PDB file of C-alpha atoms and ligand atoms in Angstrom:
ATOM      1  CA  UNK A 202      -1.229 -11.398   3.206  1.00 97.00           C
ATOM      2  CA  UNK A 203      -2.397  -9.066   0.571  1.00 98.00           C
ATOM      3  CA  UNK A 204      -0.324  -6.552  -1.635  1.00 98.00           C
ATOM      4  CA  UNK A 205      -1.470  -3.260  -2.531  1.00 98.00           C
ATOM      5  CA  UNK A 206       0.361  -1.272  -5.355  1.00 98.00           C
ATOM      6  CA  UNK A 207       1.974   2.013  -3.984  1.00 98.00           C
ATOM      7  CA  UNK A 208       1.581   4.333  -7.085  1.00 98.00           C
ATOM      8  CA  UNK A 209      -0.922   6.688  -8.865  1.00 98.00           C
ATOM      9  CA  UNK A 210       0.121   5.492 -12.393  1.00 98.00           C
ATOM     10  CA  UNK A 211      -2.726   3.973 -14.141  1.00 98.00           C
ATOM     11  CA  UNK A 212      -0.393   1.923 -16.612  1.00 98.00           C
ATOM     12  CA  UNK A 213       1.234   0.203 -13.567  1.00 98.00           C
ATOM     13  CA  UNK A 214      -2.091  -0.248 -11.873  1.00 98.00           C
ATOM     14  CA  UNK A 215      -3.634  -1.939 -14.902  1.00 97.00           C
ATOM     15  CA  UNK A 216      -0.231  -4.136 -15.588  1.00 97.00           C
ATOM     16  CA  UNK A 217      -0.209  -5.335 -11.884  1.00 97.00           C
ATOM     17  CA  UNK A 218      -3.940  -5.898 -11.806  1.00 96.00           C
ATOM     18  CA  UNK A 219      -3.693  -8.300 -14.781  1.00 96.00           C
ATOM     19  CA  UNK A 220      -1.185 -10.051 -12.887  1.00 96.00           C
ATOM     20  CA  UNK A 221      -3.706 -10.935 -10.286  1.00 96.00           C
ATOM     21  CA  UNK A 222      -1.599 -10.308  -7.339  1.00 97.00           C
ATOM     22  CA  UNK A 223      -2.758  -6.764  -6.097  1.00 97.00           C
ATOM     23  CA  UNK A 224      -5.815  -6.001  -4.052  1.00 97.00           C
ATOM     24  CA  UNK A 225      -5.748  -2.545  -3.571  1.00 98.00           C
ATOM     25  CA  UNK A 226      -3.841   0.737  -4.310  1.00 98.00           C
ATOM     26  CA  UNK A 227      -2.177   3.420  -2.161  1.00 98.00           C
ATOM     27  CA  UNK A 228      -1.460   6.974  -3.222  1.00 98.00           C
ATOM     28  CA  UNK A 229      -0.150  10.024  -1.379  1.00 97.00           C
ATOM     29  CA  UNK A 230       0.211  13.645  -2.728  1.00 97.00           C
ATOM     30  CA  UNK A 231       3.809  13.095  -4.031  1.00 96.00           C
ATOM     31  CA  UNK A 232       2.749  10.154  -6.174  1.00 97.00           C
ATOM     32  CA  UNK A 233      -0.306  12.009  -7.472  1.00 97.00           C
ATOM     33  CA  UNK A 234       1.966  14.988  -8.180  1.00 97.00           C
ATOM     34  CA  UNK A 235       4.212  13.045 -10.282  1.00 97.00           C
ATOM     35  CA  UNK A 236       1.526  12.036 -12.641  1.00 97.00           C
ATOM     36  CA  UNK A 237       0.918  15.460 -13.615  1.00 97.00           C
ATOM     37  CA  UNK A 238      -2.738  14.994 -14.010  1.00 96.00           C
ATOM     38  CA  UNK A 239      -6.230  16.510 -12.909  1.00 96.00           C
ATOM     39  CA  UNK A 240      -6.563  14.889  -9.407  1.00 96.00           C
ATOM     40  CA  UNK A 241     -10.378  14.094  -9.478  1.00 95.00           C
ATOM     41  CA  UNK A 242      -9.936  12.523 -13.054  1.00 96.00           C
ATOM     42  CA  UNK A 243      -7.156  10.461 -11.931  1.00 97.00           C
ATOM     43  CA  UNK A 244      -8.832   9.265  -8.747  1.00 97.00           C
ATOM     44  CA  UNK A 245     -11.795   8.375 -10.790  1.00 96.00           C
ATOM     45  CA  UNK A 246      -9.786   6.275 -13.316  1.00 97.00           C
ATOM     46  CA  UNK A 247      -7.883   4.648 -10.504  1.00 97.00           C
ATOM     47  CA  UNK A 248     -11.176   3.655  -8.699  1.00 96.00           C
ATOM     48  CA  UNK A 249     -12.523   1.971 -11.790  1.00 94.00           C
ATOM     49  CA  UNK A 250      -9.292  -0.156 -12.280  1.00 95.00           C
ATOM     50  CA  UNK A 251      -9.178  -1.814  -9.012  1.00 95.00           C
ATOM     51  CA  UNK A 252     -12.046  -3.276  -6.874  1.00 91.00           C
ATOM     52  CA  UNK A 253     -10.287  -3.045  -3.494  1.00 97.00           C
ATOM     53  CA  UNK A 254      -9.287  -0.300  -1.498  1.00 98.00           C
ATOM     54  CA  UNK A 255      -7.995   2.899  -2.875  1.00 98.00           C
ATOM     55  CA  UNK A 256      -6.071   5.192  -0.394  1.00 98.00           C
ATOM     56  CA  UNK A 257      -6.370   8.706  -1.268  1.00 98.00           C
ATOM     57  CA  UNK A 258      -4.908  11.455   1.078  1.00 98.00           C
ATOM     58  CA  UNK A 259      -6.509  14.210   2.661  1.00 98.00           C
ATOM     59  CA  UNK A 260      -4.235  17.477   2.898  1.00 98.00           C
ATOM     60  CA  UNK A 261      -6.395  19.484   5.206  1.00 98.00           C
ATOM     61  CA  UNK A 262      -4.765  19.989   8.553  1.00 97.00           C
ATOM     62  CA  UNK A 263      -7.628  20.835  10.979  1.00 98.00           C
ATOM     63  CA  UNK A 264     -10.073  18.289  12.211  1.00 98.00           C
ATOM     64  CA  UNK A 265     -13.046  19.791  10.818  1.00 98.00           C
ATOM     65  CA  UNK A 266     -11.492  20.577   7.440  1.00 98.00           C
ATOM     66  CA  UNK A 267     -10.061  16.968   7.319  1.00 98.00           C
ATOM     67  CA  UNK A 268     -13.549  15.467   7.821  1.00 98.00           C
ATOM     68  CA  UNK A 269     -14.927  17.852   5.223  1.00 98.00           C
ATOM     69  CA  UNK A 270     -12.110  16.805   2.647  1.00 98.00           C
ATOM     70  CA  UNK A 271     -12.705  13.128   3.559  1.00 98.00           C
ATOM     71  CA  UNK A 272     -16.421  13.254   2.821  1.00 98.00           C
ATOM     72  CA  UNK A 273     -15.526  14.643  -0.425  1.00 98.00           C
ATOM     73  CA  UNK A 274     -12.903  11.992  -1.263  1.00 98.00           C
ATOM     74  CA  UNK A 275     -15.172   9.198   0.054  1.00 98.00           C
ATOM     75  CA  UNK A 276     -17.791  10.164  -2.224  1.00 97.00           C
ATOM     76  CA  UNK A 277     -15.339   9.816  -5.323  1.00 96.00           C
ATOM     77  CA  UNK A 278     -15.687   5.969  -5.005  1.00 95.00           C
ATOM     78  CA  UNK A 279     -17.160   3.209  -2.890  1.00 95.00           C
ATOM     79  CA  UNK A 280     -13.521   1.809  -2.532  1.00 96.00           C
ATOM     80  CA  UNK A 281     -12.057   4.966  -1.503  1.00 98.00           C
ATOM     81  CA  UNK A 282      -9.974   5.107   1.808  1.00 98.00           C
ATOM     82  CA  UNK A 283      -9.069   8.520   3.121  1.00 98.00           C
ATOM     83  CA  UNK A 284      -5.526   8.647   4.154  1.00 98.00           C
ATOM     84  CA  UNK A 285      -4.853  10.873   7.181  1.00 98.00           C
ATOM     85  CA  UNK A 286      -1.549  11.740   8.908  1.00 98.00           C
ATOM     86  CA  UNK A 287      -1.210  10.688  12.500  1.00 98.00           C
ATOM     87  CA  UNK A 288      -1.513  13.963  14.160  1.00 98.00           C
ATOM     88  CA  UNK A 289      -3.930  15.147  16.957  1.00 98.00           C
ATOM     89  CA  UNK A 290      -6.243  16.639  14.418  1.00 98.00           C
ATOM     90  CA  UNK A 291      -6.008  13.650  12.357  1.00 98.00           C
ATOM     91  CA  UNK A 292      -7.022  11.356  15.151  1.00 98.00           C
ATOM     92  CA  UNK A 293      -9.899  13.461  15.901  1.00 98.00           C
ATOM     93  CA  UNK A 294     -11.161  13.341  12.328  1.00 98.00           C
ATOM     94  CA  UNK A 295     -10.666   9.484  12.232  1.00 98.00           C
ATOM     95  CA  UNK A 296     -12.931   9.104  15.117  1.00 98.00           C
ATOM     96  CA  UNK A 297     -15.806  11.090  13.495  1.00 98.00           C
ATOM     97  CA  UNK A 298     -15.179   9.381  10.167  1.00 98.00           C
ATOM     98  CA  UNK A 299     -15.344   5.784  11.750  1.00 98.00           C
ATOM     99  CA  UNK A 300     -18.788   6.633  13.082  1.00 98.00           C
ATOM    100  CA  UNK A 301     -19.848   7.545   9.347  1.00 98.00           C
ATOM    101  CA  UNK A 302     -18.282   4.421   8.093  1.00 98.00           C
ATOM    102  CA  UNK A 303     -15.803   6.211   6.142  1.00 98.00           C
ATOM    103  CA  UNK A 304     -12.643   4.091   5.914  1.00 98.00           C
ATOM    104  CA  UNK A 305      -9.339   5.510   7.028  1.00 98.00           C
ATOM    105  CA  UNK A 306      -5.843   4.773   6.611  1.00 98.00           C
ATOM    106  CA  UNK A 307      -3.839   6.515   9.205  1.00 98.00           C
ATOM    107  CA  UNK A 308      -0.383   7.245   7.554  1.00 98.00           C
ATOM    108  CA  UNK A 309       3.128   8.694   8.222  1.00 98.00           C
ATOM    109  CA  UNK A 310       3.428   6.043  11.124  1.00 98.00           C
ATOM    110  CA  UNK A 311       6.735   5.981  12.536  1.00 98.00           C
ATOM    111  CA  UNK A 312       6.289   4.311  16.057  1.00 98.00           C
ATOM    112  CA  UNK A 313       3.989   1.485  17.491  1.00 98.00           C
ATOM    113  CA  UNK A 314       2.554   3.840  20.040  1.00 98.00           C
ATOM    114  CA  UNK A 315       1.266   6.094  17.144  1.00 98.00           C
ATOM    115  CA  UNK A 316      -0.378   2.945  15.753  1.00 98.00           C
ATOM    116  CA  UNK A 317      -1.929   1.993  18.955  1.00 98.00           C
ATOM    117  CA  UNK A 318      -3.477   5.515  19.214  1.00 98.00           C
ATOM    118  CA  UNK A 319      -4.662   5.247  15.519  1.00 98.00           C
ATOM    119  CA  UNK A 320      -6.431   1.913  16.215  1.00 98.00           C
ATOM    120  CA  UNK A 321      -7.978   3.188  19.423  1.00 98.00           C
ATOM    121  CA  UNK A 322      -9.343   6.270  17.397  1.00 98.00           C
ATOM    122  CA  UNK A 323     -10.990   3.944  14.884  1.00 98.00           C
ATOM    123  CA  UNK A 324      -8.475   3.758  12.001  1.00 98.00           C
ATOM    124  CA  UNK A 325      -9.385   1.117   9.387  1.00 98.00           C
ATOM    125  CA  UNK A 326      -5.787   0.780   8.396  1.00 99.00           C
ATOM    126  CA  UNK A 327      -2.372   2.252   9.740  1.00 98.00           C
ATOM    127  CA  UNK A 328       0.581   2.835   7.336  1.00 98.00           C
ATOM    128  CA  UNK A 329       4.112   2.460   9.104  1.00 98.00           C
ATOM    129  CA  UNK A 330       6.744   3.793   6.736  1.00 98.00           C
ATOM    130  CA  UNK A 331       9.620   1.104   6.987  1.00 98.00           C
ATOM    131  CA  UNK A 332      11.944   2.643   4.355  1.00 98.00           C
ATOM    132  CA  UNK A 333      11.843   6.087   5.742  1.00 98.00           C
ATOM    133  CA  UNK A 334      12.658   4.502   9.236  1.00 98.00           C
ATOM    134  CA  UNK A 335      15.433   2.608   7.587  1.00 98.00           C
ATOM    135  CA  UNK A 336      16.648   5.821   6.146  1.00 98.00           C
ATOM    136  CA  UNK A 337      16.860   7.422   9.521  1.00 98.00           C
ATOM    137  CA  UNK A 338      18.926   4.703  11.029  1.00 98.00           C
ATOM    138  CA  UNK A 339      16.009   2.621  12.780  1.00 98.00           C
ATOM    139  CA  UNK A 340      14.674  -0.733  12.007  1.00 98.00           C
ATOM    140  CA  UNK A 341      11.393   0.009  10.330  1.00 98.00           C
ATOM    141  CA  UNK A 342      10.323  -3.688  10.271  1.00 98.00           C
ATOM    142  CA  UNK A 343      10.617  -3.728  13.995  1.00 98.00           C
ATOM    143  CA  UNK A 344       7.976  -1.231  14.310  1.00 98.00           C
ATOM    144  CA  UNK A 345       5.637  -3.268  12.125  1.00 98.00           C
ATOM    145  CA  UNK A 346       6.320  -6.255  14.213  1.00 98.00           C
ATOM    146  CA  UNK A 347       5.654  -4.477  17.286  1.00 98.00           C
ATOM    147  CA  UNK A 348       2.332  -3.293  15.831  1.00 98.00           C
ATOM    148  CA  UNK A 349       1.145  -6.734  14.682  1.00 98.00           C
ATOM    149  CA  UNK A 350       1.947  -8.031  18.169  1.00 98.00           C
ATOM    150  CA  UNK A 351      -0.044  -5.369  19.737  1.00 98.00           C
ATOM    151  CA  UNK A 352      -2.943  -5.296  17.494  1.00 98.00           C
ATOM    152  CA  UNK A 353      -3.091  -9.284  17.727  1.00 98.00           C
ATOM    153  CA  UNK A 354      -2.816  -9.278  21.762  1.00 98.00           C
ATOM    154  CA  UNK A 355      -6.046  -6.964  22.047  1.00 98.00           C
ATOM    155  CA  UNK A 356      -7.923  -8.355  19.088  1.00 98.00           C
ATOM    156  CA  UNK A 357      -7.695  -4.900  17.405  1.00 98.00           C
ATOM    157  CA  UNK A 358      -9.303  -5.046  14.089  1.00 98.00           C
ATOM    158  CA  UNK A 359      -7.147  -2.175  12.378  1.00 98.00           C
ATOM    159  CA  UNK A 360      -5.224  -3.775   9.643  1.00 98.00           C
ATOM    160  CA  UNK A 361      -1.305  -3.083   9.267  1.00 98.00           C
ATOM    161  CA  UNK A 362      -0.073  -1.877   5.887  1.00 98.00           C
ATOM    162  CA  UNK A 363       3.841  -2.183   5.657  1.00 98.00           C
ATOM    163  CA  UNK A 364       4.422   0.988   3.746  1.00 98.00           C
ATOM    164  CA  UNK A 365       7.425   2.734   2.224  1.00 98.00           C
ATOM    165  CA  UNK A 366       8.611  -0.540   0.892  1.00 98.00           C
ATOM    166  CA  UNK A 367      11.861  -0.210  -0.973  1.00 98.00           C
ATOM    167  CA  UNK A 368      13.139  -3.606  -1.867  1.00 98.00           C
ATOM    168  CA  UNK A 369      11.995  -7.323  -2.045  1.00 98.00           C
ATOM    169  CA  UNK A 370      13.398  -8.141   1.460  1.00 98.00           C
ATOM    170  CA  UNK A 371      10.959  -5.674   2.914  1.00 98.00           C
ATOM    171  CA  UNK A 372       7.946  -7.700   1.317  1.00 98.00           C
ATOM    172  CA  UNK A 373       9.591 -10.913   2.603  1.00 98.00           C
ATOM    173  CA  UNK A 374       9.945  -9.741   6.137  1.00 98.00           C
ATOM    174  CA  UNK A 375       6.511  -8.071   6.274  1.00 98.00           C
ATOM    175  CA  UNK A 376       5.048 -11.369   5.097  1.00 98.00           C
ATOM    176  CA  UNK A 377       6.970 -13.223   7.720  1.00 98.00           C
ATOM    177  CA  UNK A 378       6.062 -10.780  10.565  1.00 98.00           C
ATOM    178  CA  UNK A 379       2.272 -11.045   9.774  1.00 98.00           C
ATOM    179  CA  UNK A 380       1.453  -7.644   8.464  1.00 98.00           C
ATOM    180  CA  UNK A 381      -2.032  -7.914   6.705  1.00 98.00           C
ATOM    181  CA  UNK A 382      -0.714  -6.092   3.610  1.00 98.00           C
ATOM    182  CA  UNK A 383       2.308  -4.742   2.111  1.00 98.00           C
ATOM    183  CA  UNK A 384       2.062  -1.757  -0.288  1.00 98.00           C
ATOM    184  CA  UNK A 385       4.781  -2.169  -2.904  1.00 98.00           C
ATOM    185  CA  UNK A 386       5.999   0.129  -5.740  1.00 98.00           C
ATOM    186  CA  UNK A 387       5.519  -1.288  -9.232  1.00 98.00           C
ATOM    187  CA  UNK A 388       9.392  -1.741  -9.614  1.00 98.00           C
ATOM    188  CA  UNK A 389       9.568  -3.694  -6.350  1.00 98.00           C
ATOM    189  CA  UNK A 390       6.720  -6.095  -7.557  1.00 98.00           C
ATOM    190  CA  UNK A 391       8.880  -6.719 -10.608  1.00 98.00           C
ATOM    191  CA  UNK A 392      11.869  -7.439  -8.738  1.00 98.00           C
ATOM    192  CA  UNK A 393      10.014  -9.905  -6.563  1.00 98.00           C
ATOM    193  CA  UNK A 394       8.631 -11.925  -9.597  1.00 97.00           C
ATOM    194  CA  UNK A 395      11.740 -12.044 -11.547  1.00 96.00           C
ATOM    195  CA  UNK A 396      14.429 -14.415 -10.788  1.00 97.00           C
ATOM    196  CA  UNK A 397      17.619 -14.904 -12.944  1.00 97.00           C
ATOM    197  CA  UNK A 398      17.288 -19.030 -12.582  1.00 98.00           C
ATOM    198  CA  UNK A 399      13.585 -18.713 -13.824  1.00 98.00           C
ATOM    199  CA  UNK A 400      14.858 -17.084 -17.080  1.00 97.00           C
ATOM    200  CA  UNK A 401      17.664 -19.367 -17.477  1.00 98.00           C
ATOM    201  CA  UNK A 402      15.533 -22.401 -16.992  1.00 98.00           C
ATOM    202  CA  UNK A 403      12.759 -21.166 -19.623  1.00 98.00           C
ATOM    203  CA  UNK A 404      15.749 -20.601 -21.905  1.00 98.00           C
ATOM    204  CA  UNK A 405      16.998 -24.134 -21.400  1.00 98.00           C
ATOM    205  CA  UNK A 406      13.691 -25.709 -21.785  1.00 98.00           C
ATOM    206  CA  UNK A 407      12.926 -23.822 -25.044  1.00 98.00           C
ATOM    207  CA  UNK A 408      16.266 -24.737 -26.387  1.00 97.00           C
ATOM    208  CA  UNK A 409      15.866 -28.391 -25.720  1.00 97.00           C
ATOM    209  CA  UNK A 410      12.236 -28.478 -27.018  1.00 97.00           C
ATOM    210  CA  UNK A 411      13.681 -26.912 -30.494  1.00 96.00           C
ATOM    211  CA  UNK A 412      15.854 -30.141 -30.590  1.00 95.00           C
ATOM    212  CA  UNK A 413      13.018 -32.446 -30.537  1.00 94.00           C
ATOM    213  CA  UNK A 414       9.765 -30.733 -31.530  1.00 90.00           C
ATOM    214  CA  UNK A 415      10.034 -31.763 -35.265  1.00 89.00           C
ATOM    215  CA  UNK A 416      10.964 -35.488 -34.437  1.00 86.00           C
TER     216      UNK A 416
HETATM  217  O1  G3P B 185       3.260   4.045   1.093  1.00 81.60           O
HETATM  218  C1  G3P B 185       4.039   5.273   1.294  1.00 81.60           C
HETATM  219  C2  G3P B 185       5.204   5.478   0.355  1.00 81.60           C
HETATM  220  O2  G3P B 185       4.456   5.995  -0.737  1.00 81.60           O
HETATM  221  C3  G3P B 185       6.225   6.186   0.960  1.00 81.60           C
HETATM  222  O3  G3P B 185       7.294   5.596   0.241  1.00 81.60           O
HETATM  223  O4  G3P B 185       9.375   5.531  -0.711  1.00 81.60           O
HETATM  224  O5  G3P B 185       8.571   7.781  -0.490  1.00 81.60           O
HETATM  225  O6  G3P B 185       9.064   6.527   1.540  1.00 81.60           O
HETATM  226  P1  G3P B 185       8.581   6.425   0.273  1.00 81.60           P
END
């Protein structure tokens, strides 16, 4: 089980990276837009902060244009993975890019069938959006579980990134189910780290130590 950070914020990436718990970063156009920075400079900086895969999304809609954009994005860093929405044009592009050894993360996955098709087309990763499925009244984690089962059954190498993670239980469930990766927002990572009993425990230990340290 690996954890990626779902953000384009360099401070968050730096901080989480120092914790030693993240091995990649995922971004999307909304996360990039939130930073209000020059896109190329931002991606360059992020690729330098983390050794692992950095997903950057292509915004072109037609296969030939997606391929052209993906080549440009991939040239921005050895660790860049091109995020491509699961459309027919997107899958055509994934097939070509796989042959060029350009890594892809097929995104906006909302069903196990979409994930199956993405794997067959040659996706390196798929990103089922758990939180958005939950928002729509479905069980997002069931979709992740189905994908994990199907890929294992047929020995498919595409890795499953549980995405659109909204709270610590999502991470726990993704780990239980056997998702290869969960990509989590910085806030959720912090929530997963903290526990009130840890804080109380530290306070008590320090208070007791104060009583005896000078004896
Ligand atoms: O990894 C995908 C993620 O960025 C989408 O999350 O919370 O916008 O559904 P959210």
